[in-house]
PDB file of N, CA and C in Angstrom:
ATOM      1  N   PRO J   1       4.929 -13.891 -20.224  1.00 54.00           N
ATOM      2  CA  PRO J   1       4.476 -14.905 -19.497  1.00 54.00           C
ATOM      3  C   PRO J   1       3.108 -15.710 -19.624  1.00 54.00           C
ATOM      4  N   VAL J   2       3.049 -16.753 -19.397  1.00 58.00           N
ATOM      5  CA  VAL J   2       1.496 -17.146 -19.572  1.00 58.00           C
ATOM      6  C   VAL J   2       1.761 -17.884 -17.832  1.00 58.00           C
ATOM      7  N   ILE J   3       0.577 -18.023 -17.200  1.00 59.00           N
ATOM      8  CA  ILE J   3       0.178 -18.413 -16.761  1.00 59.00           C
ATOM      9  C   ILE J   3      -0.313 -20.051 -16.075  1.00 59.00           C
ATOM     10  N   GLY J   4       0.483 -20.535 -15.637  1.00 57.00           N
ATOM     11  CA  GLY J   4       0.564 -22.453 -15.649  1.00 57.00           C
ATOM     12  C   GLY J   4       1.851 -22.577 -16.688  1.00 57.00           C
ATOM     13  N   SER J   5       2.489 -21.750 -16.681  1.00 54.00           N
ATOM     14  CA  SER J   5       3.449 -22.151 -17.933  1.00 54.00           C
ATOM     15  C   SER J   5       4.438 -23.598 -16.950  1.00 54.00           C
ATOM     16  N   LEU J   6       4.570 -24.208 -17.720  1.00 58.00           N
ATOM     17  CA  LEU J   6       6.343 -24.856 -16.687  1.00 58.00           C
ATOM     18  C   LEU J   6       7.812 -24.144 -17.366  1.00 58.00           C
ATOM     19  N   PHE J   7       8.031 -23.173 -18.166  1.00 56.00           N
ATOM     20  CA  PHE J   7       9.260 -22.153 -18.725  1.00 56.00           C
ATOM     21  C   PHE J   7       9.605 -21.465 -17.500  1.00 56.00           C
ATOM     22  N   THR J   8      10.573 -21.694 -17.536  1.00 57.00           N
ATOM     23  CA  THR J   8      11.239 -21.170 -16.857  1.00 57.00           C
ATOM     24  C   THR J   8      11.185 -18.506 -17.153  1.00 57.00           C
ATOM     25  N   GLU J   9      11.057 -18.808 -18.580  1.00 58.00           N
ATOM     26  CA  GLU J   9      10.178 -17.462 -18.314  1.00 58.00           C
ATOM     27  C   GLU J   9       9.440 -16.608 -18.004  1.00 58.00           C
ATOM     28  N   ALA J  10       9.167 -18.315 -17.837  1.00 56.00           N
ATOM     29  CA  ALA J  10       7.132 -17.408 -18.065  1.00 56.00           C
ATOM     30  C   ALA J  10       6.731 -16.759 -16.027  1.00 56.00           C
ATOM     31  N   VAL J  11       7.902 -17.559 -15.373  1.00 59.00           N
ATOM     32  CA  VAL J  11       8.243 -17.089 -13.844  1.00 59.00           C
ATOM     33  C   VAL J  11       8.851 -15.872 -13.621  1.00 59.00           C
ATOM     34  N   ARG J  12       8.784 -15.162 -15.041  1.00 62.00           N
ATOM     35  CA  ARG J  12       9.725 -13.919 -14.830  1.00 62.00           C
ATOM     36  C   ARG J  12       8.906 -12.450 -15.181  1.00 62.00           C
ATOM     37  N   PRO J  13       8.625 -11.524 -14.274  1.00 61.00           N
ATOM     38  CA  PRO J  13       7.617 -10.581 -15.215  1.00 61.00           C
ATOM     39  C   PRO J  13       8.292 -10.096 -16.434  1.00 61.00           C
ATOM     40  N   THR J  14       8.164  -9.333 -17.167  1.00 61.00           N
ATOM     41  CA  THR J  14       8.606  -8.892 -18.630  1.00 61.00           C
ATOM     42  C   THR J  14       8.056  -7.654 -18.524  1.00 61.00           C
ATOM     43  N   PRO J  15       8.765  -7.239 -19.484  1.00 61.00           N
ATOM     44  CA  PRO J  15       7.679  -5.099 -20.083  1.00 61.00           C
ATOM     45  C   PRO J  15       6.047  -6.427 -20.492  1.00 61.00           C
ATOM     46  N   GLU J  16       6.520  -6.505 -21.313  1.00 66.00           N
ATOM     47  CA  GLU J  16       4.769  -7.122 -22.072  1.00 66.00           C
ATOM     48  C   GLU J  16       4.129  -7.318 -21.486  1.00 66.00           C
ATOM     49  N   ASP J  17       4.362  -8.442 -20.145  1.00 62.00           N
ATOM     50  CA  ASP J  17       3.277  -8.987 -19.347  1.00 62.00           C
ATOM     51  C   ASP J  17       3.738  -8.404 -18.116  1.00 62.00           C
ATOM     52  N   PRO J  18       4.191  -7.580 -16.644  1.00 57.00           N
ATOM     53  CA  PRO J  18       4.379  -7.024 -15.473  1.00 57.00           C
ATOM     54  C   PRO J  18       4.024  -8.080 -14.961  1.00 57.00           C
ATOM     55  N   ARG J  19       2.798  -8.191 -14.699  1.00 64.00           N
ATOM     56  CA  ARG J  19       1.814  -9.814 -14.171  1.00 64.00           C
ATOM     57  C   ARG J  19       2.638 -10.644 -13.691  1.00 64.00           C
ATOM     58  N   PRO J  20       2.371 -10.580 -12.049  1.00 63.00           N
ATOM     59  CA  PRO J  20       2.524 -11.982 -11.724  1.00 63.00           C
ATOM     60  C   PRO J  20       2.197 -13.830 -12.372  1.00 63.00           C
ATOM     61  N   VAL J  21       3.040 -14.218 -11.970  1.00 61.00           N
ATOM     62  CA  VAL J  21       1.707 -15.783 -12.685  1.00 61.00           C
ATOM     63  C   VAL J  21       2.141 -16.487 -11.498  1.00 61.00           C
ATOM     64  N   VAL J  22       0.773 -17.276 -11.585  1.00 60.00           N
ATOM     65  CA  VAL J  22       0.467 -17.128 -10.718  1.00 60.00           C
ATOM     66  C   VAL J  22      -0.406 -19.394 -11.001  1.00 60.00           C
ATOM     67  N   TYR J  23       0.646 -20.246  -9.972  1.00 50.00           N
ATOM     68  CA  TYR J  23       0.423 -21.328 -10.419  1.00 50.00           C
ATOM     69  C   TYR J  23      -0.611 -22.255 -10.122  1.00 50.00           C
TER      70      TYR J  23
END
């Protein structure tokens, strides 16, 4: 996920990037 992204996938933790998304 990309921090600050407007995509729905960004708010979901992924195996590649388990870090929480901060808006």
